[in-house]
Amino acid sequence: MPPVKPMLAKSVAKIPPDMQYEAKWDGFRAIVFRDGDEVELGSRTGKTLTRYFPELVEALRERLPERCVMDGEIVIAREGRLDFDALTERIHPADSRVRMLAEKTPASFVAFDLLALADESLLDVSLGDRRALLTMALSEVTAPVHLAPATTDREVAERWFEQYEGAGLDGVIAKPLNLRYRQDERAMFKIKHERTADVVVAGYRLHKSGPVVGSLLLGLYDDGGTLQHVGVSAAFPMKRRAELVEELEPLRLEDVGRHPWAAWSQESAHESARLPGAPSRWSTKKDFSWVPLRPERVAEVAYDHMENGVRFRHTARFRRWRPDRTAESCTYSQLDEPVGYDLAEILGPQN
């Protein structure tokens, strides 16, 4: 019975040997429960996703074993690539909009683990045996439900790591073959793509604990010479947060009106530019205020994915200052784009 917390993965630099390997899907992690006509989609946090994916509920009811619990990922594909933005659009309070999007951009479910079948819990069964049972249970499954490809060949996994990024996937997951299902524990391994970029540090937000840096606000110049907000870098030890306040003090602007992002507090300005503090239905009560800096300091950061080609998908990781770079040289043109790879080559044609 829900909720069941999914097993998690910890980051490692290289693909480890002698394991089962799968693609790392860029979607919403979901534990699917089916008991006859009842279908429930549980999120990583335990909250339900069921109302946001009505088309999947129907498909899962038709295609899964009558009584089962499966772990997998909800994804949406557009033009042969995974589209994470289309997923986030589903988390909307209006049922009419959810159903409209369900028709316009239908979701798929990629199953990669089996936690229960009929009356039997499989949490204490080894991964290798769970995978065999999952493969049998989904041997004749059709889209939009898919069995995630898996291999025990490390060379194949390395090839997937290079190729699948072009279809919007995140990297590779490695799982020990004797692994039992350990809820909410980082018992698997994830190997993600990482790139670096030189960015302009144009401001910072204060940490919730006091007058130290909480996150650096990062920018890149577009083709028109406009500095666009592309994300944040936030993982610093507390001592380093205090040091950053002192380091950045000479760049501090008392008047935000002189800053390229001066219009950040005007909701209409976000329609034509990427600015910090964009309104969000996810965090309507959050304090978006920030300290403006003269956009002169350059930092090298590591990132995994760009979202829609304009911003970092996740929090970027600070690597070092780049005093040898000018702010004006920090443009979108430096960013790598993965070679395209059709998602149909991984899962088969998407319906």
mmCIF file of C-alpha atoms in Angstrom:
data_model
loop_
_atom_site.group_PDB
_atom_site.id
_atom_site.type_symbol
_atom_site.label_atom_id
_atom_site.label_comp_id
_atom_site.label_asym_id
_atom_site.label_seq_id
_atom_site.Cartn_x
_atom_site.Cartn_y
_atom_site.Cartn_z
ATOM 1 C CA MET A 1 0.000 0.000 0.000
ATOM 2 C CA PRO A 2 1.204 3.536 -0.694
ATOM 3 C CA PRO A 3 3.268 5.330 0.225
ATOM 4 C CA VAL A 4 6.476 3.526 -0.695
ATOM 5 C CA LYS A 5 9.642 5.608 -0.861
ATOM 6 C CA PRO A 6 11.838 4.879 -3.887
ATOM 7 C CA MET A 7 15.378 3.565 -3.625
ATOM 8 C CA LEU A 8 17.867 6.305 -4.491
ATOM 9 C CA ALA A 9 21.318 6.600 -6.078
ATOM 10 C CA LYS A 10 24.523 8.390 -5.102
ATOM 11 C CA SER A 11 26.750 10.115 -7.630
ATOM 12 C CA VAL A 12 30.018 8.538 -8.739
ATOM 13 C CA ALA A 13 32.482 9.709 -11.371
ATOM 14 C CA LYS A 14 32.777 6.497 -13.413
ATOM 15 C CA ILE A 15 30.604 3.535 -14.333
ATOM 16 C CA PRO A 16 31.435 0.778 -11.799
ATOM 17 C CA PRO A 17 32.016 -2.815 -13.004
ATOM 18 C CA ASP A 18 29.930 -5.970 -12.561
ATOM 19 C CA MET A 19 26.476 -4.448 -12.156
ATOM 20 C CA GLN A 20 23.181 -4.042 -13.972
ATOM 21 C CA TYR A 21 23.102 -0.834 -15.986
ATOM 22 C CA GLU A 22 20.157 1.261 -17.088
ATOM 23 C CA ALA A 23 19.645 4.685 -18.582
ATOM 24 C CA LYS A 24 18.956 7.512 -16.135
ATOM 25 C CA TRP A 25 15.598 8.911 -17.209
ATOM 26 C CA ASP A 26 14.886 12.631 -16.989
ATOM 27 C CA GLY A 27 11.298 12.652 -15.769
ATOM 28 C CA PHE A 28 9.149 12.263 -12.653
ATOM 29 C CA ARG A 29 10.058 9.277 -10.511
ATOM 30 C CA ALA A 30 6.896 7.323 -9.729
ATOM 31 C CA ILE A 31 5.876 4.223 -7.805
ATOM 32 C CA VAL A 32 2.814 2.752 -9.542
ATOM 33 C CA PHE A 33 0.291 0.742 -7.518
ATOM 34 C CA ARG A 34 -2.369 -1.304 -9.323
ATOM 35 C CA ASP A 35 -5.036 -3.334 -7.581
ATOM 36 C CA GLY A 36 -7.702 -4.268 -10.099
ATOM 37 C CA ASP A 37 -9.323 -1.062 -11.331
ATOM 38 C CA GLU A 38 -7.480 1.051 -8.771
ATOM 39 C CA VAL A 39 -4.305 2.760 -9.976
ATOM 40 C CA GLU A 40 -2.243 5.158 -7.887
ATOM 41 C CA LEU A 41 0.895 7.077 -8.893
ATOM 42 C CA GLY A 42 3.104 7.922 -5.917
ATOM 43 C CA SER A 43 5.861 10.523 -6.198
ATOM 44 C CA ARG A 44 9.329 10.472 -4.696
ATOM 45 C CA THR A 45 8.042 12.594 -1.787
ATOM 46 C CA GLY A 46 5.071 10.306 -1.217
ATOM 47 C CA LYS A 47 2.530 12.752 -2.636
ATOM 48 C CA THR A 48 0.167 11.533 -5.315
ATOM 49 C CA LEU A 49 0.701 12.289 -8.991
ATOM 50 C CA THR A 50 -2.428 10.452 -10.107
ATOM 51 C CA ARG A 51 -4.644 13.431 -10.981
ATOM 52 C CA TYR A 52 -1.968 14.989 -13.184
ATOM 53 C CA PHE A 53 -1.660 12.037 -15.585
ATOM 54 C CA PRO A 54 -5.172 10.722 -16.353
ATOM 55 C CA GLU A 55 -4.076 9.212 -19.670
ATOM 56 C CA LEU A 56 -1.421 7.140 -17.896
ATOM 57 C CA VAL A 57 -3.841 5.861 -15.284
ATOM 58 C CA GLU A 58 -5.973 4.370 -18.050
ATOM 59 C CA ALA A 59 -2.973 2.924 -19.904
ATOM 60 C CA LEU A 60 -1.508 1.365 -16.751
ATOM 61 C CA ARG A 61 -4.843 -0.174 -15.834
ATOM 62 C CA GLU A 62 -4.936 -1.853 -19.235
ATOM 63 C CA ARG A 63 -1.294 -2.974 -19.441
ATOM 64 C CA LEU A 64 0.043 -3.862 -15.985
ATOM 65 C CA PRO A 65 -0.548 -7.107 -14.103
ATOM 66 C CA GLU A 66 -3.815 -6.938 -12.166
ATOM 67 C CA ARG A 67 -2.088 -6.591 -8.789
ATOM 68 C CA CYS A 68 1.420 -5.148 -8.701
ATOM 69 C CA VAL A 69 3.700 -2.340 -7.552
ATOM 70 C CA MET A 70 6.257 -0.986 -10.045
ATOM 71 C CA ASP A 71 9.005 1.590 -9.825
ATOM 72 C CA GLY A 72 9.730 3.736 -12.846
ATOM 73 C CA GLU A 73 9.710 7.144 -14.454
ATOM 74 C CA ILE A 74 6.976 9.241 -16.013
ATOM 75 C CA VAL A 75 8.326 10.932 -19.144
ATOM 76 C CA ILE A 76 7.046 13.007 -22.047
ATOM 77 C CA ALA A 77 8.673 12.846 -25.468
ATOM 78 C CA ARG A 78 8.643 15.556 -28.122
ATOM 79 C CA GLU A 79 10.356 15.207 -31.469
ATOM 80 C CA GLY A 80 12.392 12.214 -30.342
ATOM 81 C CA ARG A 81 13.629 13.768 -27.071
ATOM 82 C CA LEU A 82 12.485 13.789 -23.475
ATOM 83 C CA ASP A 83 10.840 17.088 -22.557
ATOM 84 C CA PHE A 84 11.008 17.853 -18.836
ATOM 85 C CA ASP A 85 9.290 21.226 -19.220
ATOM 86 C CA ALA A 86 6.190 19.502 -20.579
ATOM 87 C CA LEU A 87 6.080 17.400 -17.407
ATOM 88 C CA THR A 88 6.242 20.385 -15.067
ATOM 89 C CA GLU A 89 3.342 21.987 -16.932
ATOM 90 C CA ARG A 90 1.148 19.108 -15.744
ATOM 91 C CA ILE A 91 1.412 20.110 -12.090
ATOM 92 C CA HIS A 92 -1.493 22.515 -12.357
ATOM 93 C CA PRO A 93 -4.524 23.058 -10.116
ATOM 94 C CA ALA A 94 -7.019 23.248 -13.005
ATOM 95 C CA ASP A 95 -8.293 19.814 -14.023
ATOM 96 C CA SER A 96 -9.378 21.165 -17.419
ATOM 97 C CA ARG A 97 -5.814 22.241 -18.223
ATOM 98 C CA VAL A 98 -4.366 18.911 -17.057
ATOM 99 C CA ARG A 99 -6.739 17.022 -19.335
ATOM 100 C CA MET A 100 -6.018 19.327 -22.257
ATOM 101 C CA LEU A 101 -2.282 18.709 -21.849
ATOM 102 C CA ALA A 102 -2.903 14.960 -21.466
ATOM 103 C CA GLU A 103 -4.285 14.999 -25.012
ATOM 104 C CA LYS A 104 -1.745 17.436 -26.409
ATOM 105 C CA THR A 105 1.419 15.934 -24.849
ATOM 106 C CA PRO A 106 0.582 12.442 -23.522
ATOM 107 C CA ALA A 107 2.980 10.902 -21.028
ATOM 108 C CA SER A 108 4.643 7.491 -20.961
ATOM 109 C CA PHE A 109 5.740 5.270 -18.088
ATOM 110 C CA VAL A 110 9.122 3.535 -18.176
ATOM 111 C CA ALA A 111 9.218 0.659 -15.683
ATOM 112 C CA PHE A 112 12.576 -0.429 -14.249
ATOM 113 C CA ASP A 113 11.757 -2.326 -11.047
ATOM 114 C CA LEU A 114 9.057 -4.592 -9.629
ATOM 115 C CA LEU A 115 8.296 -4.308 -5.908
ATOM 116 C CA ALA A 116 5.248 -6.550 -5.580
ATOM 117 C CA LEU A 117 3.349 -9.021 -7.751
ATOM 118 C CA ALA A 118 -0.006 -10.549 -6.824
ATOM 119 C CA ASP A 119 0.237 -11.297 -3.068
ATOM 120 C CA GLU A 120 4.038 -11.334 -2.892
ATOM 121 C CA SER A 121 6.262 -8.495 -1.758
ATOM 122 C CA LEU A 122 9.566 -8.469 -3.645
ATOM 123 C CA LEU A 123 11.417 -5.910 -1.493
ATOM 124 C CA ASP A 124 13.737 -8.601 -0.100
ATOM 125 C CA VAL A 125 14.301 -10.305 -3.464
ATOM 126 C CA SER A 126 17.597 -9.624 -5.267
ATOM 127 C CA LEU A 127 17.625 -7.153 -8.168
ATOM 128 C CA GLY A 128 18.536 -9.871 -10.654
ATOM 129 C CA ASP A 129 15.456 -11.892 -9.729
ATOM 130 C CA ARG A 130 13.222 -8.810 -9.623
ATOM 131 C CA ARG A 131 14.404 -7.870 -13.110
ATOM 132 C CA ALA A 132 13.564 -11.339 -14.438
ATOM 133 C CA LEU A 133 10.058 -11.120 -12.977
ATOM 134 C CA LEU A 134 9.616 -7.586 -14.353
ATOM 135 C CA THR A 135 10.684 -8.701 -17.819
ATOM 136 C CA MET A 136 8.159 -11.544 -17.748
ATOM 137 C CA ALA A 137 5.375 -9.292 -16.449
ATOM 138 C CA LEU A 138 5.926 -6.767 -19.262
ATOM 139 C CA SER A 139 6.938 -9.175 -22.030
ATOM 140 C CA GLU A 140 4.088 -8.066 -24.295
ATOM 141 C CA VAL A 141 3.590 -4.520 -23.038
ATOM 142 C CA THR A 142 2.838 -1.746 -25.530
ATOM 143 C CA ALA A 143 3.286 2.033 -25.513
ATOM 144 C CA PRO A 144 2.821 4.207 -23.587
ATOM 145 C CA VAL A 145 4.116 1.712 -21.008
ATOM 146 C CA HIS A 146 7.686 0.534 -21.579
ATOM 147 C CA LEU A 147 10.197 -1.841 -20.038
ATOM 148 C CA ALA A 148 13.414 0.075 -19.418
ATOM 149 C CA PRO A 149 16.381 -1.412 -21.308
ATOM 150 C CA ALA A 150 18.999 -2.974 -19.023
ATOM 151 C CA THR A 151 22.346 -4.671 -19.529
ATOM 152 C CA THR A 152 25.128 -6.238 -17.489
ATOM 153 C CA ASP A 153 27.711 -5.332 -20.159
ATOM 154 C CA ARG A 154 29.748 -2.345 -19.027
ATOM 155 C CA GLU A 155 30.834 -1.520 -22.572
ATOM 156 C CA VAL A 156 27.201 -1.287 -23.628
ATOM 157 C CA ALA A 157 26.529 0.994 -20.651
ATOM 158 C CA GLU A 158 29.401 3.260 -21.682
ATOM 159 C CA ARG A 159 27.957 3.458 -25.178
ATOM 160 C CA TRP A 160 24.545 4.306 -23.749
ATOM 161 C CA PHE A 161 26.135 7.023 -21.638
ATOM 162 C CA GLU A 162 27.493 8.707 -24.757
ATOM 163 C CA GLN A 163 24.542 8.135 -27.108
ATOM 164 C CA TYR A 164 21.450 8.497 -24.987
ATOM 165 C CA GLU A 165 22.149 12.070 -23.905
ATOM 166 C CA GLY A 166 21.126 13.127 -27.392
ATOM 167 C CA ALA A 167 17.622 11.836 -26.604
ATOM 168 C CA GLY A 168 17.469 13.905 -23.418
ATOM 169 C CA LEU A 169 18.490 11.222 -20.923
ATOM 170 C CA ASP A 170 20.532 12.077 -17.847
ATOM 171 C CA GLY A 171 23.277 9.453 -17.768
ATOM 172 C CA VAL A 172 23.495 5.868 -16.468
ATOM 173 C CA ILE A 173 22.320 4.117 -13.300
ATOM 174 C CA ALA A 174 24.355 1.169 -11.965
ATOM 175 C CA LYS A 175 22.727 -1.354 -9.626
ATOM 176 C CA PRO A 176 24.379 -4.282 -7.797
ATOM 177 C CA LEU A 177 22.762 -7.511 -8.983
ATOM 178 C CA ASN A 178 22.245 -8.854 -5.458
ATOM 179 C CA LEU A 179 20.686 -5.580 -4.249
ATOM 180 C CA ARG A 180 17.440 -5.811 -2.292
ATOM 181 C CA TYR A 181 15.038 -2.894 -2.586
ATOM 182 C CA ARG A 182 16.028 -0.401 0.119
ATOM 183 C CA GLN A 183 13.492 2.385 0.448
ATOM 184 C CA ASP A 184 14.811 5.949 0.685
ATOM 185 C CA GLU A 185 18.450 4.769 0.760
ATOM 186 C CA ARG A 186 21.153 5.714 -1.733
ATOM 187 C CA ALA A 187 22.021 2.131 -2.570
ATOM 188 C CA MET A 188 22.481 2.540 -6.335
ATOM 189 C CA PHE A 189 25.001 4.579 -8.316
ATOM 190 C CA LYS A 190 24.363 7.342 -10.841
ATOM 191 C CA ILE A 191 26.833 8.584 -13.414
ATOM 192 C CA LYS A 192 25.673 11.879 -14.888
ATOM 193 C CA HIS A 193 26.925 14.060 -17.689
ATOM 194 C CA GLU A 194 28.861 17.090 -16.506
ATOM 195 C CA ARG A 195 30.087 20.075 -18.462
ATOM 196 C CA THR A 196 31.606 23.366 -17.440
ATOM 197 C CA ALA A 197 30.806 26.915 -18.456
ATOM 198 C CA ASP A 198 32.196 30.331 -17.634
ATOM 199 C CA VAL A 199 29.411 32.535 -16.282
ATOM 200 C CA VAL A 200 28.950 36.054 -14.962
ATOM 201 C CA VAL A 201 28.254 36.317 -11.227
ATOM 202 C CA ALA A 202 25.744 39.170 -11.249
ATOM 203 C CA GLY A 203 24.302 38.968 -7.750
ATOM 204 C CA TYR A 204 23.593 36.739 -4.791
ATOM 205 C CA ARG A 205 20.822 35.805 -2.402
ATOM 206 C CA LEU A 206 21.351 35.721 1.332
ATOM 207 C CA HIS A 207 21.285 32.430 3.213
ATOM 208 C CA LYS A 208 18.238 31.726 5.370
ATOM 209 C CA SER A 209 20.492 31.442 8.437
ATOM 210 C CA GLY A 210 21.905 34.977 8.287
ATOM 211 C CA PRO A 211 23.943 37.589 6.387
ATOM 212 C CA VAL A 212 26.049 35.174 4.335
ATOM 213 C CA VAL A 213 25.763 34.088 0.703
ATOM 214 C CA GLY A 214 22.997 31.585 0.084
ATOM 215 C CA SER A 215 23.363 31.307 -3.689
ATOM 216 C CA LEU A 216 25.217 33.068 -6.487
ATOM 217 C CA LEU A 217 23.083 34.350 -9.374
ATOM 218 C CA LEU A 218 24.602 33.410 -12.731
ATOM 219 C CA GLY A 219 24.266 35.004 -16.135
ATOM 220 C CA LEU A 220 25.219 34.525 -19.785
ATOM 221 C CA TYR A 221 25.073 37.015 -22.650
ATOM 222 C CA ASP A 222 22.776 36.185 -25.552
ATOM 223 C CA ASP A 223 23.382 37.045 -29.219
ATOM 224 C CA GLY A 224 21.878 40.482 -28.698
ATOM 225 C CA GLY A 225 24.260 41.372 -25.885
ATOM 226 C CA THR A 226 21.646 41.020 -23.117
ATOM 227 C CA LEU A 227 22.702 39.379 -19.868
ATOM 228 C CA GLN A 228 20.252 36.540 -19.176
ATOM 229 C CA HIS A 229 19.818 34.859 -15.798
ATOM 230 C CA VAL A 230 20.661 31.157 -16.277
ATOM 231 C CA GLY A 231 20.635 29.688 -12.777
ATOM 232 C CA VAL A 232 22.354 29.605 -9.409
ATOM 233 C CA SER A 233 25.272 28.010 -7.603
ATOM 234 C CA ALA A 234 24.487 27.266 -3.976
ATOM 235 C CA ALA A 235 26.487 24.415 -2.382
ATOM 236 C CA PHE A 236 29.063 26.148 -0.173
ATOM 237 C CA PRO A 237 30.327 25.394 3.362
ATOM 238 C CA MET A 238 29.165 27.990 5.889
ATOM 239 C CA LYS A 239 32.660 29.443 6.279
ATOM 240 C CA ARG A 240 32.917 29.922 2.517
ATOM 241 C CA ARG A 241 29.509 31.639 2.437
ATOM 242 C CA ALA A 242 30.810 34.309 4.810
ATOM 243 C CA GLU A 243 34.028 34.706 2.821
ATOM 244 C CA LEU A 244 32.060 35.265 -0.379
ATOM 245 C CA VAL A 245 30.261 38.257 1.123
ATOM 246 C CA GLU A 246 33.639 39.924 1.721
ATOM 247 C CA GLU A 247 35.041 38.923 -1.679
ATOM 248 C CA LEU A 248 32.049 40.318 -3.541
ATOM 249 C CA GLU A 249 31.605 43.500 -1.474
ATOM 250 C CA PRO A 250 33.649 45.683 -3.905
ATOM 251 C CA LEU A 251 31.184 44.747 -6.672
ATOM 252 C CA ARG A 252 28.045 45.484 -4.700
ATOM 253 C CA LEU A 253 25.570 47.949 -6.230
ATOM 254 C CA GLU A 254 23.499 50.016 -3.859
ATOM 255 C CA ASP A 255 21.126 50.988 -6.673
ATOM 256 C CA VAL A 256 19.605 48.031 -8.520
ATOM 257 C CA GLY A 257 18.436 50.497 -11.169
ATOM 258 C CA ARG A 258 21.943 50.428 -12.640
ATOM 259 C CA HIS A 259 21.893 46.644 -13.000
ATOM 260 C CA PRO A 260 21.026 44.721 -16.218
ATOM 261 C CA TRP A 261 18.332 42.909 -14.203
ATOM 262 C CA ALA A 262 16.820 46.085 -12.737
ATOM 263 C CA ALA A 263 13.312 45.119 -13.871
ATOM 264 C CA TRP A 264 13.373 41.778 -12.018
ATOM 265 C CA SER A 265 10.473 42.705 -9.678
ATOM 266 C CA GLN A 266 8.117 43.541 -12.548
ATOM 267 C CA GLU A 267 6.192 40.438 -13.564
ATOM 268 C CA SER A 268 5.749 41.648 -17.141
ATOM 269 C CA ALA A 269 9.530 41.955 -17.612
ATOM 270 C CA HIS A 270 9.920 38.175 -17.267
ATOM 271 C CA GLU A 271 7.974 37.683 -20.497
ATOM 272 C CA SER A 272 10.817 39.058 -22.640
ATOM 273 C CA ALA A 273 13.943 38.331 -20.564
ATOM 274 C CA ARG A 274 15.326 35.791 -18.111
ATOM 275 C CA LEU A 275 15.600 37.549 -14.760
ATOM 276 C CA PRO A 276 16.077 36.315 -11.183
ATOM 277 C CA GLY A 277 12.963 36.006 -9.070
ATOM 278 C CA ALA A 278 10.567 34.821 -11.758
ATOM 279 C CA PRO A 279 7.073 34.149 -10.348
ATOM 280 C CA SER A 280 6.479 30.450 -9.742
ATOM 281 C CA ARG A 281 3.449 28.411 -8.710
ATOM 282 C CA TRP A 282 5.892 26.118 -6.894
ATOM 283 C CA SER A 283 7.031 28.703 -4.345
ATOM 284 C CA THR A 284 4.625 31.636 -4.254
ATOM 285 C CA LYS A 285 5.636 32.629 -0.703
ATOM 286 C CA LYS A 286 9.386 32.487 -1.261
ATOM 287 C CA ASP A 287 11.501 35.613 -0.787
ATOM 288 C CA PHE A 288 13.147 36.301 -4.160
ATOM 289 C CA SER A 289 15.074 39.434 -3.123
ATOM 290 C CA TRP A 290 18.772 39.522 -3.976
ATOM 291 C CA VAL A 291 21.917 41.631 -3.729
ATOM 292 C CA PRO A 292 22.931 43.147 -7.101
ATOM 293 C CA LEU A 293 26.590 43.088 -8.166
ATOM 294 C CA ARG A 294 28.350 44.815 -11.004
ATOM 295 C CA PRO A 295 28.436 42.052 -13.670
ATOM 296 C CA GLU A 296 32.224 41.816 -13.867
ATOM 297 C CA ARG A 297 33.309 38.695 -11.959
ATOM 298 C CA VAL A 298 33.534 35.421 -13.921
ATOM 299 C CA ALA A 299 33.258 31.948 -12.411
ATOM 300 C CA GLU A 300 33.602 28.480 -13.884
ATOM 301 C CA VAL A 301 30.697 26.214 -12.925
ATOM 302 C CA ALA A 302 29.798 22.613 -13.708
ATOM 303 C CA TYR A 303 26.349 21.718 -15.003
ATOM 304 C CA ASP A 304 24.613 18.667 -16.418
ATOM 305 C CA HIS A 305 21.721 19.816 -18.619
ATOM 306 C CA MET A 306 20.410 23.005 -20.176
ATOM 307 C CA GLU A 307 16.638 23.418 -20.048
ATOM 308 C CA ASN A 308 15.224 24.642 -23.362
ATOM 309 C CA GLY A 309 18.760 25.743 -24.174
ATOM 310 C CA VAL A 310 18.461 28.851 -21.993
ATOM 311 C CA ARG A 311 19.054 27.925 -18.335
ATOM 312 C CA PHE A 312 20.710 25.297 -16.163
ATOM 313 C CA ARG A 313 18.274 22.508 -15.278
ATOM 314 C CA HIS A 314 19.771 21.964 -11.824
ATOM 315 C CA THR A 315 21.890 23.989 -9.430
ATOM 316 C CA ALA A 316 25.321 24.560 -10.988
ATOM 317 C CA ARG A 317 28.429 23.555 -9.042
ATOM 318 C CA PHE A 318 31.047 26.226 -8.413
ATOM 319 C CA ARG A 319 34.517 25.208 -9.575
ATOM 320 C CA ARG A 320 36.743 28.312 -9.484
ATOM 321 C CA TRP A 321 37.027 32.004 -10.283
ATOM 322 C CA ARG A 322 38.206 32.898 -13.774
ATOM 323 C CA PRO A 323 40.094 36.228 -13.517
ATOM 324 C CA ASP A 324 41.447 35.609 -17.032
ATOM 325 C CA ARG A 325 37.968 35.880 -18.582
ATOM 326 C CA THR A 326 35.951 39.006 -19.268
ATOM 327 C CA ALA A 327 32.268 39.060 -18.473
ATOM 328 C CA GLU A 328 31.437 39.918 -22.089
ATOM 329 C CA SER A 329 33.041 36.679 -23.254
ATOM 330 C CA CYS A 330 30.555 34.598 -21.233
ATOM 331 C CA THR A 331 28.033 33.789 -23.944
ATOM 332 C CA TYR A 332 25.707 30.918 -24.813
ATOM 333 C CA SER A 333 27.996 29.983 -27.705
ATOM 334 C CA GLN A 334 30.412 28.202 -25.319
ATOM 335 C CA LEU A 335 27.805 25.612 -24.289
ATOM 336 C CA ASP A 336 28.054 22.090 -25.676
ATOM 337 C CA GLU A 337 25.055 20.470 -27.300
ATOM 338 C CA PRO A 338 24.785 16.658 -27.283
ATOM 339 C CA VAL A 339 24.545 14.862 -30.606
ATOM 340 C CA GLY A 340 20.906 14.080 -31.349
ATOM 341 C CA TYR A 341 19.639 10.550 -30.696
ATOM 342 C CA ASP A 342 16.069 9.439 -31.360
ATOM 343 C CA LEU A 343 14.216 8.236 -28.258
ATOM 344 C CA ALA A 344 12.486 5.643 -30.452
ATOM 345 C CA GLU A 345 15.833 3.875 -30.760
ATOM 346 C CA ILE A 346 15.697 3.262 -26.993
ATOM 347 C CA LEU A 347 12.049 2.521 -26.298
ATOM 348 C CA GLY A 348 10.528 1.969 -29.715
ATOM 349 C CA PRO A 349 8.050 4.319 -31.430
ATOM 350 C CA GLN A 350 6.197 6.688 -29.078
ATOM 351 C CA ASN A 351 2.425 6.757 -29.390
#
